[in-house]
Structure formats: C-alpha cells, structure tokens
Amino acid sequence: MLRIANALEAQLRAAMQRAFPEQAAAVEAAGQRFDPQLAPASKPEFGDFQANGALPLAKPLGQAPRAIAAAIVEQLAGDPGFAELCLEPLIAGPGFINLTLRPERLASEVQARLDDPRLGVPEAGSASPVVVDFSSPNIAKEMHVGHLRSTIIGDCLARVLEFRGHGVLRLNHVGDWGTQFGMLITHLKQVAPQALDTADAVDLGDLVAFYRQAKARFDDDEAFQTTSRDEVVRLQSGDPVSLRAWGLLCDQSRREFQVIYDRLDIRLQERGESFYNPYLADVVADLDGSGLLVTDDGARCVFLEGVSGKEGKPLPVIVQKRDGGFNYATTDLAAIRYRLASPPAGDGARRLIYVTDAGQAAHFAGVFQVARRAGWVPAEAQLEHVPFGLVQGDDGKKLKTRSGDTVRLRDLLDEAVERAEADLRRRLADEDRQEEEAFIQHVSTTVGIAAVKYADLSTNRITNYQFSFDRMLALSGNTAPYLLYAVVRIAGIARKGGAQAVEGGSAFTAGEGLVFSEPQEWALIRELLKLDAVIAEVEEELLPNRLCSYLFELSQVFNRFYDQVPVLKADEPARSSRLALCRLTADTLKLGLGLLGIPTLERM
RNA sequence: GGGGCUGUAGCUCAGCCGGAUAGAGCGACGGUUUCCUAAACCGUAGGUCGUGGGUUCGAGUCCCGCCAGCCCCGCCA
C-alpha cells in the first residue's frame, strides 16, 4: 500500500497548500514543505491512515487545530483523485484526520497481488552492490553461540536486500590471519607437527584443544609470545612452510563451517582477513601520505577526533604494531577501502553492512572515522555497523553449557531439532496419528531450525537475547511453530479444496470479481497489504524483528479469519474470494518466512 | 575515570518521524470442537514506561541530572 500512501500524502499536502496559501508560501520560502504527517492508523477503528499534520499548524496559524483540519478536509473534498481512494475523512480528537480507503480499492489491490510474484513489493534496481559482512567465525575453532546471531541476522538482511533487487555480496570475514595463527602454528610445531603438513592429521576437536593450549601458553609465557609473533610475521611475509600449514588448517575448518551453513541454508562467500594481506602496507602508507599517521610508543596509529580515552587523551586506532605487524583495525580498513574501490581493484559497493556484536561499536566507529578522514568513503556511501546483543541463558548471564563451556552451534541446533522431534512424536501418539519416519525427520528438522532462527530474529537485535528452547519451540505465541502452522492450515484448505494442484498457487483461482463482506476478511486484507511497507522498513532500518512482528500479526489475523469464517463451505462468490485470500496469505507468509531464512511445510 | 547499550505487566518482549485511552505473547483465571489440522479461537485480570527535572498544543519516545545492569576503552578480533 506504499503507492497509495504516497498518493495520499501528496494529495494532503496539496490540500494544505490550497487551504493555507500564505502560510504555504512562507514555509516554502524557508525551503520546507508542509508535512501532512501521514501514518498508519493507530487503531483499526480510526480507518487505514491518520494525518496529524493539522496539529503543529495551530500555533503558527493562530487557529484551533480542529478548524485547520476541517479546512484541509474541505480542500480534499474537491480533489477527485482523493475521492477515488478514500471515503469521507473524519476529524477526531484534537485534530487528527482519519482516512479510510474505499473497499473497492482494497479489493483491487488484493487482485493485483494475486498475479504478482513479488506481492506488490517494488524492485529497486541498484547500480552498486551492498556488502553484508556477517558470521565470520575463526579458523581452527568451532562455531559456537557467539556466531549464531551474526549468521542468522546477517543472512536475513542479505535476503531482504536481495529480494529488493540489490546486488548483495555476502562476505564471510573469517578470522584466518593474525596473532592467533602464530600461536597455533608455533604450538603445533612442538606438539603435533604432523598437523602442519598432512591434511586432517588431527580432527577439528583436537585442533580446538590445541588452540586452547596455545592460548594458555601465549597468555603466560613470554618466550612463547615472541616465537608466536615471529611466526605471524613469517606467515604474513609468505613463508611457504607456514603458508602450507595455514592452508591445511583453513581447509579443515572451512569444511566444518560448511556443515553448519548447509544446515542453516546459508550462502556465504569466504573472504577472510588473509585476503587483505597484500593491501595492508598500502593502507598504512596511504594514511601516512594523508598526514593522519602518528607514531606513539613505537606503534603507528591514527588518533580519533571527538573520542577521548583516559586522561582526556585522544583514542588511537593502531594500524601497525611496535613489532611491525598489522592488526584487525588495519585489516578492517583495508576491507573498507577494497569494498568501496571501483572494480576491478575493488567491489565498487556503496553500502557496507557489518553484522557484529554491540561490543565492537567503538571499534567500528573508530575505523569508519579513519576511513572517512583518509578520503576512501564517497559522499553517497553508507557504512553501517549493525550491532546485536549477547545471547544469554535463562539466568540472564552469557549462555554456557552446564559445565561452563561455550555452547557449540552444532550442539545447539541438534538440541533444537531433538526437542522438536520429541514434541512431534508425543503429539502423534496423543492424536493417534501415523506418519512416515521421513516425514517426522523433515518436520522436526524444519521446525527445530526455524525455531532457533525465528527466536533470534523476532527480538529487537540491539538488546541482549535470552535464549530458551522452551519458549522458541512453543506451539503458540510469537514463535516459528505458530507461523508454520498458519501456513499448514492454508495448505490443508488447498488439499481439501479440490483436485487443483497446490503448486504455483493454482489451487485457488484468482477470479475476477472478488467479493468481501466479513470484518475478518477486511482485517486480513488490510494486513496483507502492509507487506511492501514492512519490507521497505526492514531494508532501511535493518531490523528483522519488524518483519517477524508483521508475520505474527498476519498469522493471528488469518487464524481469526480461519476460525470464524468458513471457506470451502461458503457459497460462491464468497468461496472463491476467500480462497484467493487464503492463497495470498500463504504466499505472503512463505515469502516473509523465506526472507527470514525459514522454509515452510505443507503438513506438520 | 571516559564512552556505549539497556531499564515498559509476574516472565519474555514490541512500541515507526513526538500524536488519540501504552500493546503483544507466555503464565494465571474463565469459555469455545457436528464444521477446512483445537499446534486454534473468544473473554477476564494484570502498568508510577528505573527516577527527578526540562522542552511543547502533546513525551515511553527529544534534552539534562541521578540510580541500576551489561559491554568497550594501545599494540587480541
């Protein structure tokens, strides 16, 4: 309904200008325009939209706000375009103008969406790609809860942007470079040298253990620290032995990551920190050339403007360590430069989205500032850190296993699927239903993974997120199972609705004259038509929970409709019209859930 | 010490550019099944929006102070 909203806004503004020409001239002289303050109606009884623009005019015009509203409404009455869209406007409260769309307009909007694979969401062709940087686990470690949110949120944002027609580079900025590697290789040389020249000589679990040992040694053994740092320098300067060892470790981890990504149906292009190695020296040279670089205590850094640390001293971003090595800030700067640079020397992107935890906010603010001051960021480019909060357990503390370890992602997904399966089997037994084993596995997997994803996406990402299997797998409430069930109900109607195939939605005929009468039908229609605005909002604000809320509300409205209005037993033309609504609801839920990375089911 | 985020119903959370009587879900309590999957639906109860000021026609939302929790603050990422 974005198109209608835009039309209404223009009509309202024109009406305001006609009603108050002198004030309009003054406003325009100041380089501004009247703002009708058009918004969706805050309650259904107020209609479809409300315009609040009369209220702020009360003071400058010296008139009562309701009188101003009345004058605007009077002008609207003379606009045939408006009359075509809306019923008679109503003035309410202190001076709100409530607008209700003509039922036939709503019906024709529904009609238009029935044959539209994009369901009314416009395609924004964009010249330059958007980078979504997400997931980013570390080589030689297993993926754990810490990677959950970035992976799921990043994938969802990428899907939304792709659907909107943007070219999206889904980049996995894996930790495959840096001090940690020096540590690990040094340690392996001493305790398990075979791991450094033979593929899969040790399994990943062992590698993780070695990593832990290496980290422990690094933390309290100065000699080991020095050797490790030397090893990093060797690696970064291309020593063949180090490189081979590094390559083997990466391959092994990569295969392991892929298992998780396959389970989650997530597509990613790996471009780890090592990719930027050839560009690091240039970054430092470039910063030096633009006079931003300062050597402080042996380290080369850029001091930030407007950010002071201890004792009021400006905070530095260190780009080259005292030992000559580069660090993550250097890599991130190189990445920004590369992503913004024109092809073939770069990606030519104009929007960079970083999905990482909120703890890195200061780091990204610093790095973004340096990139801007270095002149690498074109005026129209957007650099966005998309932060998210911690995953917490029921106790409100960082999620851990009972023994206090970090929770591995594969274990977490396993448990979700196992619980979904146990639930399903219990229900089958209760209902005396018989199902194939393959059906049980498919439903359990789909529901379990969907529950994990949806629970994460449905809360505002900025706040910490309290992880709970019981809540996410609940069959009612704002959960994946509830939404999946709504789709299943519609699929049930389609199955019983006749011999028509379900594929392509052809079970329901689009029909010419849609006829609606029940309030539940109108409520469903109004909800269905909000999709385009919701997608636009997610694209702009990068908040997947807005899409979740919408899908949940749509499911609720549908369930009310389903409960209170017969579909298959209705007489024509209501039957076809209701079938059309069912089809559009199913398509909308499938599309929306698809954008969340969640596949739907026909039966469950 | 400096900076950031958070604080809304018993619990988990929404709340869009400042807009009408602050909304969901769960849990609690009460109801609904001859009918397309009841994994549903309907209803009731439940609030000093952390706190004190300020801005204005209007503040959960913006500004300032304070309190509480979490996170970050030079050579880890």
XYZ file of C-alpha atoms (C1' of nucleotides) in Angstrom:
681
model
C 0.000 0.000 0.000
C 3.039 2.261 -0.227
C 1.877 3.607 -3.569
C -1.470 4.610 -2.112
C 0.176 6.149 0.926
C 2.433 8.222 -1.306
C -0.533 9.381 -3.351
C -2.450 10.323 -0.216
C 0.482 12.221 1.178
C 0.750 14.290 -1.993
C -2.995 14.957 -2.003
C -2.935 16.001 1.638
C -0.016 18.326 1.089
C -1.730 19.915 -1.880
C -4.900 20.344 0.173
C -2.912 22.008 2.944
C -1.331 24.363 0.463
C -4.723 25.285 -1.014
C -6.219 25.796 2.421
C -3.404 27.997 3.697
C -1.687 29.571 0.678
C 0.030 32.357 2.601
C 1.499 30.060 5.189
C 2.489 27.660 2.420
C 4.421 30.424 0.665
C 6.200 31.294 3.901
C 7.096 27.666 4.540
C 8.375 27.264 1.023
C 10.417 30.433 1.300
C 12.149 28.765 4.236
C 12.979 25.864 1.944
C 10.496 23.498 3.548
C 7.172 21.888 2.796
C 4.035 21.190 4.722
C 4.205 17.789 6.347
C 0.803 16.065 6.459
C 2.296 13.612 8.990
C 0.564 10.709 7.338
C 0.858 7.496 9.333
C -0.923 4.163 9.511
C -3.983 4.445 11.731
C -3.034 3.682 15.302
C -6.242 1.681 15.761
C -8.495 -0.129 13.304
C -11.496 1.991 14.296
C -9.652 5.064 13.008
C -9.557 3.654 9.492
C -6.471 2.985 7.414
C -4.413 6.145 7.813
C -4.292 9.171 10.021
C -2.897 12.569 9.153
C -1.654 14.527 12.152
C -0.361 17.493 10.193
C -3.032 19.938 11.358
C -1.860 19.972 14.968
C 1.547 21.627 14.598
C -0.043 24.338 12.397
C -2.239 25.556 15.230
C 0.340 27.859 16.689
C 1.772 29.495 13.546
C -1.734 29.960 12.103
C -3.296 31.054 15.358
C -6.274 28.804 14.762
C -7.827 25.880 16.547
C -6.365 22.604 15.243
C -9.776 21.121 14.526
C -10.638 24.150 12.397
C -7.385 23.657 10.490
C -8.207 20.011 9.987
C -11.651 20.975 8.739
C -10.148 23.377 6.210
C -7.825 20.675 4.924
C -10.688 18.196 4.673
C -12.738 20.737 2.751
C -9.951 21.078 0.192
C -9.593 17.318 -0.031
C -13.258 17.030 -0.910
C -12.534 18.918 -4.116
C -9.813 16.507 -5.197
C -11.258 13.780 -7.442
C -8.109 11.668 -7.033
C -8.676 11.628 -3.298
C -12.339 10.759 -3.625
C -11.342 7.793 -5.714
C -9.135 6.412 -2.934
C -10.928 7.288 0.275
C -14.279 7.546 1.924
C -15.290 10.784 3.621
C -12.455 11.784 6.009
C -13.287 12.142 9.699
C -11.842 14.668 12.107
C -11.226 13.187 15.510
C -9.685 14.048 18.832
C -7.681 17.254 18.945
C -7.483 17.464 15.136
C -6.488 14.146 13.622
C -7.761 13.457 10.133
C -8.760 9.828 9.848
C -8.790 8.263 6.413
C -10.498 5.073 5.356
C -9.778 3.541 1.987
C -12.661 2.579 -0.269
C -13.354 -1.145 -0.039
C -13.195 -1.496 -3.812
C -9.700 -0.006 -3.776
C -8.588 -2.567 -1.204
C -10.135 -5.357 -3.245
C -8.389 -4.234 -6.399
C -5.071 -4.064 -4.528
C -5.616 -7.660 -3.457
C -6.473 -8.553 -7.033
C -3.243 -7.014 -8.289
C -1.155 -9.033 -5.836
C -2.703 -12.354 -6.728
C -0.880 -12.407 -10.042
C 2.281 -10.762 -8.818
C 5.154 -12.989 -7.737
C 6.619 -10.002 -5.844
C 3.353 -9.460 -3.973
C 3.423 -5.737 -4.587
C 6.964 -5.174 -3.390
C 8.748 -2.984 -5.933
C 12.133 -3.979 -7.261
C 14.786 -1.368 -6.613
C 17.384 -1.737 -9.272
C 20.659 -0.531 -7.852
C 23.866 0.130 -9.689
C 26.286 -0.739 -6.935
C 26.334 -3.801 -4.710
C 25.686 -3.908 -0.982
C 28.187 -5.725 1.196
C 26.793 -7.680 4.105
C 29.639 -8.803 6.318
C 28.414 -11.481 8.708
C 29.036 -14.758 10.506
C 32.850 -14.527 10.481
C 33.951 -17.457 12.631
C 37.598 -18.130 13.370
C 39.607 -20.775 11.592
C 40.773 -23.587 13.853
C 37.846 -23.052 16.159
C 34.365 -24.453 16.096
C 31.372 -22.274 15.502
C 29.631 -21.506 18.760
C 26.703 -19.475 20.116
C 28.726 -16.335 19.595
C 28.321 -16.800 15.853
C 24.629 -17.558 15.964
C 23.191 -14.071 15.852
C 25.553 -12.618 13.284
C 24.941 -15.582 10.998
C 21.159 -15.562 11.268
C 20.639 -11.793 11.272
C 23.162 -11.222 8.503
C 21.584 -13.857 6.310
C 18.138 -12.363 6.825
C 19.292 -8.850 5.943
C 21.055 -10.188 2.868
C 17.880 -11.991 1.794
C 15.772 -8.872 2.210
C 18.228 -6.742 0.252
C 18.483 -9.365 -2.479
C 14.725 -9.568 -2.754
C 14.574 -5.821 -3.116
C 16.829 -6.182 -6.117
C 20.180 -5.147 -4.728
C 23.306 -6.963 -5.696
C 24.486 -8.376 -2.393
C 27.974 -9.554 -1.540
C 27.608 -11.908 1.400
C 31.084 -11.830 2.818
C 32.400 -14.183 5.451
C 35.253 -12.251 7.021
C 36.705 -15.330 8.698
C 39.488 -14.993 11.224
C 42.195 -16.725 9.255
C 45.126 -14.443 9.944
C 46.866 -12.741 12.788
C 48.365 -13.491 16.164
C 46.139 -16.474 16.911
C 47.673 -18.271 13.955
C 51.167 -17.605 15.126
C 50.181 -19.117 18.455
C 48.599 -22.193 16.979
C 51.288 -22.957 14.421
C 54.053 -22.467 16.966
C 52.321 -24.783 19.391
C 51.584 -27.430 16.739
C 55.186 -27.389 15.557
C 56.138 -28.510 19.020
C 53.373 -30.930 19.941
C 51.787 -32.189 16.706
C 53.928 -31.322 13.704
C 52.067 -33.804 11.506
C 49.051 -31.492 11.613
C 51.061 -28.900 9.747
C 51.927 -30.908 6.665
C 49.257 -33.600 6.403
C 45.633 -32.909 5.710
C 43.276 -33.950 8.500
C 46.079 -35.434 10.588
C 44.186 -34.323 13.654
C 40.467 -33.774 13.838
C 38.890 -30.457 14.474
C 38.032 -31.192 18.067
C 41.707 -31.816 18.780
C 42.624 -28.692 16.909
C 40.342 -26.719 19.179
C 42.050 -28.271 22.178
C 45.453 -27.376 20.749
C 44.225 -23.877 20.197
C 43.177 -23.606 23.800
C 46.578 -24.851 24.966
C 48.328 -22.411 22.671
C 46.238 -19.553 24.005
C 47.058 -20.520 27.576
C 50.774 -20.632 26.819
C 50.577 -17.333 24.996
C 48.974 -15.685 27.986
C 51.707 -16.529 30.468
C 54.839 -17.497 28.573
C 56.802 -14.576 27.234
C 59.161 -16.675 25.134
C 56.182 -18.352 23.508
C 54.661 -14.955 22.786
C 57.783 -13.850 20.987
C 58.029 -17.041 18.932
C 54.341 -16.745 18.039
C 54.715 -13.167 16.895
C 57.695 -14.167 14.766
C 55.591 -16.938 13.302
C 52.866 -14.446 12.344
C 55.389 -12.262 10.620
C 56.722 -15.322 8.762
C 53.222 -16.237 7.666
C 52.341 -12.708 6.637
C 55.508 -12.431 4.592
C 54.671 -15.618 2.695
C 56.941 -18.281 4.159
C 55.988 -21.491 2.256
C 56.104 -23.840 5.234
C 53.923 -21.585 7.324
C 51.591 -20.996 4.412
C 51.128 -24.714 3.801
C 50.344 -25.349 7.440
C 47.940 -22.457 7.428
C 46.227 -23.705 4.273
C 45.607 -27.118 5.772
C 44.081 -25.667 8.914
C 41.817 -23.407 6.864
C 40.588 -26.223 4.618
C 39.660 -28.319 7.563
C 37.771 -25.560 9.318
C 36.079 -24.485 6.138
C 34.536 -27.919 5.614
C 33.321 -27.906 9.173
C 31.735 -24.459 8.828
C 30.028 -25.577 5.665
C 28.204 -28.330 7.516
C 26.612 -25.698 9.731
C 25.869 -23.345 6.860
C 24.203 -26.170 4.951
C 22.000 -26.996 7.906
C 21.021 -23.363 8.216
C 20.690 -22.926 4.440
C 23.079 -20.016 4.426
C 25.134 -18.985 1.472
C 28.368 -17.124 2.100
C 31.376 -16.099 0.135
C 34.511 -16.618 2.158
C 36.849 -13.705 2.064
C 38.874 -13.897 5.220
C 41.263 -11.493 6.795
C 44.122 -13.030 4.835
C 42.582 -11.744 1.613
C 43.553 -8.237 2.621
C 47.137 -9.077 3.472
C 48.517 -7.646 0.215
C 46.749 -4.355 0.896
C 47.800 -3.748 4.488
C 51.045 -1.960 3.735
C 49.201 0.305 1.282
C 46.693 1.228 3.940
C 49.433 2.374 6.281
C 51.295 4.168 3.501
C 48.114 5.889 2.399
C 47.328 7.054 5.930
C 50.871 8.265 6.237
C 50.567 10.128 2.956
C 47.453 11.960 4.101
C 49.230 13.006 7.276
C 46.969 11.086 9.637
C 49.601 8.726 10.960
C 51.330 9.295 14.290
C 53.957 7.063 15.827
C 53.248 6.633 19.501
C 55.215 4.364 21.793
C 56.523 2.570 18.729
C 53.073 1.871 17.303
C 51.758 3.664 14.281
C 48.284 4.994 14.884
C 45.630 7.468 13.897
C 44.236 9.486 16.784
C 40.474 9.820 16.713
C 38.648 13.128 16.747
C 35.928 13.638 19.304
C 36.731 10.465 21.226
C 38.917 10.772 24.256
C 40.183 7.953 26.381
C 41.953 8.027 29.710
C 43.249 11.382 30.945
C 41.475 13.159 28.121
C 43.994 11.912 25.601
C 42.501 11.131 22.174
C 41.927 7.452 21.500
C 44.169 5.831 18.913
C 43.383 3.314 16.201
C 46.555 1.252 15.919
C 47.332 0.208 12.376
C 50.841 -1.090 12.808
C 52.152 -2.639 15.957
C 55.512 -1.922 17.503
C 56.817 -5.226 16.100
C 55.832 -4.171 12.581
C 52.809 -6.491 12.444
C 49.355 -5.349 11.387
C 46.241 -5.940 13.376
C 42.477 -6.184 12.933
C 41.979 -2.437 12.552
C 44.383 -2.467 9.624
C 42.518 -5.360 8.066
C 39.158 -3.685 8.566
C 40.463 -0.510 6.995
C 41.857 -2.435 4.049
C 38.490 -4.151 3.697
C 36.621 -0.841 3.641
C 38.972 0.550 1.072
C 38.710 -2.526 -1.111
C 34.933 -2.794 -0.864
C 34.414 0.833 -1.836
C 37.044 0.935 -4.579
C 35.879 0.596 -8.181
C 36.273 -2.757 -9.918
C 38.479 -4.498 -10.795
C 40.581 -3.189 -7.911
C 37.622 -3.441 -5.549
C 33.923 -4.235 -5.142
C 32.505 -0.834 -6.013
C 29.998 -1.123 -3.161
C 28.160 1.886 -1.772
C 26.615 0.325 1.315
C 28.698 -1.694 3.769
C 26.803 -3.527 6.483
C 28.682 -5.119 9.377
C 26.702 -7.533 11.493
C 28.732 -7.955 14.667
C 28.064 -7.802 18.379
C 27.433 -4.473 20.048
C 30.741 -4.682 21.901
C 32.523 -3.747 18.704
C 30.620 -0.497 18.276
C 33.553 1.646 19.366
C 35.950 -0.240 17.143
C 33.800 0.286 14.068
C 33.116 3.920 14.901
C 36.864 4.441 15.047
C 37.637 2.542 11.884
C 34.829 4.291 9.974
C 36.125 7.664 11.083
C 39.653 6.868 9.932
C 38.369 5.636 6.557
C 36.399 8.844 6.091
C 39.286 11.090 7.028
C 41.539 9.137 4.707
C 39.165 10.052 1.898
C 38.217 6.495 0.981
C 34.498 6.936 1.525
C 32.496 8.589 -1.268
C 29.848 11.033 -0.099
C 26.954 8.780 -1.082
C 28.399 5.656 0.572
C 26.923 4.268 3.780
C 28.982 2.476 6.395
C 26.758 0.748 8.894
C 27.565 -1.252 11.946
C 24.531 -3.419 12.712
C 25.066 -4.311 16.345
C 23.326 -7.013 18.318
C 23.259 -8.002 21.986
C 24.575 -11.049 23.777
C 22.954 -14.447 23.798
C 22.046 -15.105 27.402
C 20.818 -18.167 29.215
C 17.752 -18.383 31.428
C 19.830 -16.959 34.270
C 20.426 -13.732 32.338
C 24.118 -14.486 32.002
C 26.094 -15.328 28.894
C 24.913 -18.678 27.596
C 27.147 -21.580 28.681
C 26.855 -25.337 28.922
C 26.247 -26.893 32.304
C 29.972 -27.479 32.641
C 30.653 -23.828 31.896
C 31.931 -24.241 28.335
C 30.894 -22.268 25.316
C 27.925 -23.858 23.562
C 28.835 -25.284 20.172
C 26.488 -24.282 17.387
C 26.049 -27.846 16.167
C 25.021 -28.987 19.645
C 22.576 -26.146 19.935
C 20.967 -26.977 16.599
C 20.923 -30.686 17.449
C 19.090 -29.997 20.664
C 16.514 -27.790 18.965
C 15.793 -30.497 16.402
C 15.712 -33.242 19.039
C 13.237 -31.299 21.125
C 11.075 -30.583 18.087
C 11.114 -34.289 17.279
C 10.167 -35.317 20.803
C 7.286 -32.828 20.701
C 6.084 -34.128 17.379
C 6.226 -37.775 18.445
C 4.319 -37.016 21.612
C 1.614 -35.266 19.654
C 1.392 -38.021 17.073
C 0.914 -40.500 19.892
C -1.716 -38.311 21.563
C -3.651 -37.909 18.338
C -3.164 -41.488 17.275
C -1.619 -40.339 14.020
C 0.717 -42.495 11.940
C 3.432 -40.815 9.924
C 6.425 -41.981 7.923
C 9.828 -41.675 9.547
C 10.954 -39.376 6.725
C 8.043 -37.044 7.495
C 8.961 -36.940 11.168
C 12.593 -36.167 10.392
C 11.718 -33.486 7.883
C 9.197 -31.744 10.128
C 11.447 -31.934 13.204
C 14.418 -30.509 11.354
C 12.411 -27.735 9.763
C 10.641 -26.778 12.986
C 13.761 -27.008 15.143
C 15.947 -24.863 12.913
C 13.105 -22.453 12.211
C 12.533 -22.028 15.937
C 16.174 -21.122 16.554
C 16.223 -18.625 13.714
C 12.874 -17.050 14.430
C 13.515 -16.632 18.150
C 16.678 -14.732 17.354
C 15.210 -12.572 14.612
C 11.969 -11.737 16.394
C 13.534 -9.740 19.197
C 14.985 -6.296 18.587
C 18.573 -7.196 17.803
C 20.175 -4.406 19.843
C 19.085 -5.805 23.193
C 20.567 -8.915 24.733
C 18.660 -12.010 23.790
C 17.564 -14.590 26.301
C 17.855 -18.000 24.742
C 15.206 -20.555 25.697
C 14.371 -23.768 23.870
C 11.048 -23.986 25.665
C 9.942 -20.569 24.534
C 11.156 -20.776 20.938
C 9.575 -24.179 20.381
C 6.266 -23.241 21.994
C 3.401 -24.031 19.697
C 1.592 -20.814 20.444
C 2.702 -17.251 20.751
C 5.175 -15.358 18.609
C 7.139 -18.431 17.551
C 8.142 -20.227 14.384
C 5.807 -23.170 15.018
C 2.809 -20.839 15.273
C 3.634 -19.223 11.932
C 4.390 -22.537 10.263
C 1.079 -23.847 11.488
C -0.791 -20.999 9.823
C 0.795 -21.993 6.515
C -0.104 -25.621 7.159
C -3.740 -24.695 7.773
C -3.910 -22.989 4.415
C -2.231 -25.953 2.766
C -4.953 -28.075 4.347
C -7.628 -25.950 2.739
C -5.832 -26.235 -0.578
C -5.714 -30.029 -0.283
C -9.360 -30.351 0.563
C -10.370 -27.585 -1.774
C -10.367 -29.790 -4.807
C -8.259 -31.571 -7.331
C -6.307 -28.495 -8.371
C -2.596 -28.725 -7.838
C -1.121 -26.792 -4.965
C 1.952 -25.874 -6.976
C 2.105 -22.321 -8.194
C -0.839 -21.470 -6.045
C -3.178 -22.638 -8.745
C -5.360 -24.327 -6.168
C -7.070 -21.004 -5.862
C -8.416 -19.165 -8.835
C -7.631 -15.512 -8.938
C -11.162 -14.824 -10.107
C -12.384 -11.561 -11.467
C -14.942 -10.126 -9.102
C -13.651 -10.533 -5.556
C -16.445 -10.080 -3.068
C -15.822 -9.467 0.614
C -18.292 -8.868 3.393
C -16.994 -10.081 6.736
C -14.910 -7.906 9.075
C -12.418 -10.774 9.398
C -11.918 -10.651 5.643
C -11.262 -6.924 5.677
C -8.888 -7.258 8.607
C -6.958 -9.904 6.708
C -6.874 -7.788 3.551
C -5.568 -4.750 5.407
C -2.849 -6.861 6.978
C -1.873 -8.451 3.674
C -1.452 -5.079 2.029
C 1.109 -3.918 4.584
C 3.842 -6.166 3.237
C 5.541 -3.629 0.966
C 5.839 -1.031 3.723
C 7.269 -3.591 6.133
C 9.913 -4.735 3.660
C 10.876 -1.139 2.951
C 11.267 -0.553 6.658
C 13.482 -3.582 7.183
C 15.618 -2.581 4.236
C 16.076 0.861 5.759
C 16.353 0.109 9.473
C 17.913 -3.341 9.173
C 15.636 -4.630 11.918
C 14.370 -8.136 11.119
C 12.070 -8.128 14.142
C 9.789 -5.732 12.274
C 9.214 -8.403 9.661
C 8.651 -11.013 12.371
C 6.049 -8.883 14.133
C 4.274 -8.399 10.858
C 4.199 -12.098 10.022
C 2.986 -12.923 13.516
C 0.170 -10.409 13.277
C -0.735 -11.662 9.837
C -0.900 -15.199 11.217
C -3.104 -14.092 14.082
C -5.461 -12.239 11.789
C -5.562 -15.230 9.493
C -6.263 -17.639 12.345
C -9.178 -15.459 13.413
C -10.478 -15.487 9.864
C -9.991 -19.235 9.618
C -11.748 -19.783 12.898
C -14.734 -17.554 12.270
C -15.282 -17.558 8.522
C -15.926 -20.736 6.531
C -14.013 -21.012 3.292
C -14.707 -24.279 1.499
C -18.259 -24.474 2.789
C -19.111 -20.953 1.701
C -21.281 -20.261 -1.338
C -19.947 -18.521 -4.406
C -18.727 -15.881 -4.939
C -17.569 -15.711 -1.315
C -15.874 -19.090 -1.623
C -13.555 -18.056 -4.449
C -12.849 -14.716 -2.850
C -11.913 -16.374 0.420
C -9.778 -18.926 -1.358
C -7.989 -16.026 -3.000
C -7.324 -14.507 0.416
C -6.006 -17.845 1.647
C -3.692 -18.093 -1.314
C -2.388 -14.573 -0.859
C -1.898 -15.186 2.859
C 0.065 -18.343 2.173
C 2.169 -16.597 -0.457
C 2.845 -13.697 1.906
C 3.809 -15.947 4.798
C 6.021 -18.076 2.570
C 7.712 -15.034 1.141
C 8.171 -13.414 4.550
C 9.432 -16.551 6.242
C 11.678 -17.130 3.242
C 13.232 -13.727 3.837
C 13.890 -14.817 7.407
C 15.619 -17.909 6.029
C 12.812 -20.213 7.128
C 11.252 -22.783 4.781
C 7.589 -23.719 5.246
C 5.749 -27.047 5.494
C 2.612 -28.472 3.881
C 1.760 -30.612 6.878
C 3.139 -30.800 10.383
C 37.792 7.910 35.153
C 35.787 8.217 29.804
C 32.324 6.170 26.243
C 28.264 2.966 24.539
C 23.855 -0.011 25.192
C 19.804 -1.374 28.232
C 15.747 -0.357 32.084
C 7.945 -0.739 29.703
C 2.598 -6.026 33.087
C 4.664 -11.799 37.385
C 8.067 -13.631 32.889
C 9.857 -12.728 27.617
C 9.406 -8.619 24.617
C 7.001 -4.718 20.782
C 6.266 0.333 20.591
C 7.995 3.542 13.408
C 9.232 10.921 12.351
C 6.825 13.083 19.406
C 0.266 12.074 18.378
C -5.823 9.686 20.444
C -7.389 5.522 26.456
C 0.806 2.376 26.474
C 0.456 -3.052 23.127
C 1.589 -8.415 22.196
C 2.893 -13.280 23.686
C 3.687 -16.565 27.785
C 1.939 -17.692 32.536
C -2.931 -17.179 35.626
C -8.321 -17.398 35.533
C -12.984 -18.429 32.609
C -15.188 -20.119 27.953
C -15.408 -22.450 22.627
C -14.847 -28.612 18.980
C -21.433 -31.962 14.345
C -17.608 -27.700 10.867
C -11.263 -26.525 6.183
C -5.397 -29.697 11.463
C -8.065 -27.039 18.788
C -0.274 -26.635 17.251
C -6.502 -22.742 17.028
C -10.159 -19.090 18.671
C -13.029 -15.779 22.359
C -13.006 -13.327 27.133
C -11.045 -11.544 32.273
C -7.261 -9.805 35.466
C -2.517 -7.556 35.343
C 1.308 -0.676 34.237
C 4.122 5.327 38.821
C 7.025 3.139 30.918
C 14.052 2.974 36.537
C 13.990 8.073 38.810
C 13.988 13.719 39.157
C 13.772 17.930 36.197
C 13.219 20.371 31.258
C 11.423 21.305 26.035
C 5.713 21.771 23.885
C -0.582 22.011 21.987
C 1.073 16.879 23.178
C 6.751 12.790 25.864
C 7.522 5.586 26.821
C 9.727 8.355 22.521
C 13.622 14.502 22.431
C 17.314 17.271 26.143
C 19.916 17.433 31.157
C 20.906 15.166 36.032
C 20.738 10.747 39.035
C 20.206 5.218 40.071
C 20.844 0.063 38.436
C 22.653 -3.837 34.993
C 25.750 -5.225 30.880
C 29.686 -4.050 27.377
C 34.060 -1.313 25.389
C 38.469 1.841 26.378
C 47.013 0.833 22.641
C 49.679 -2.967 20.065
C 43.635 -9.889 20.747
C 39.394 -9.973 16.992
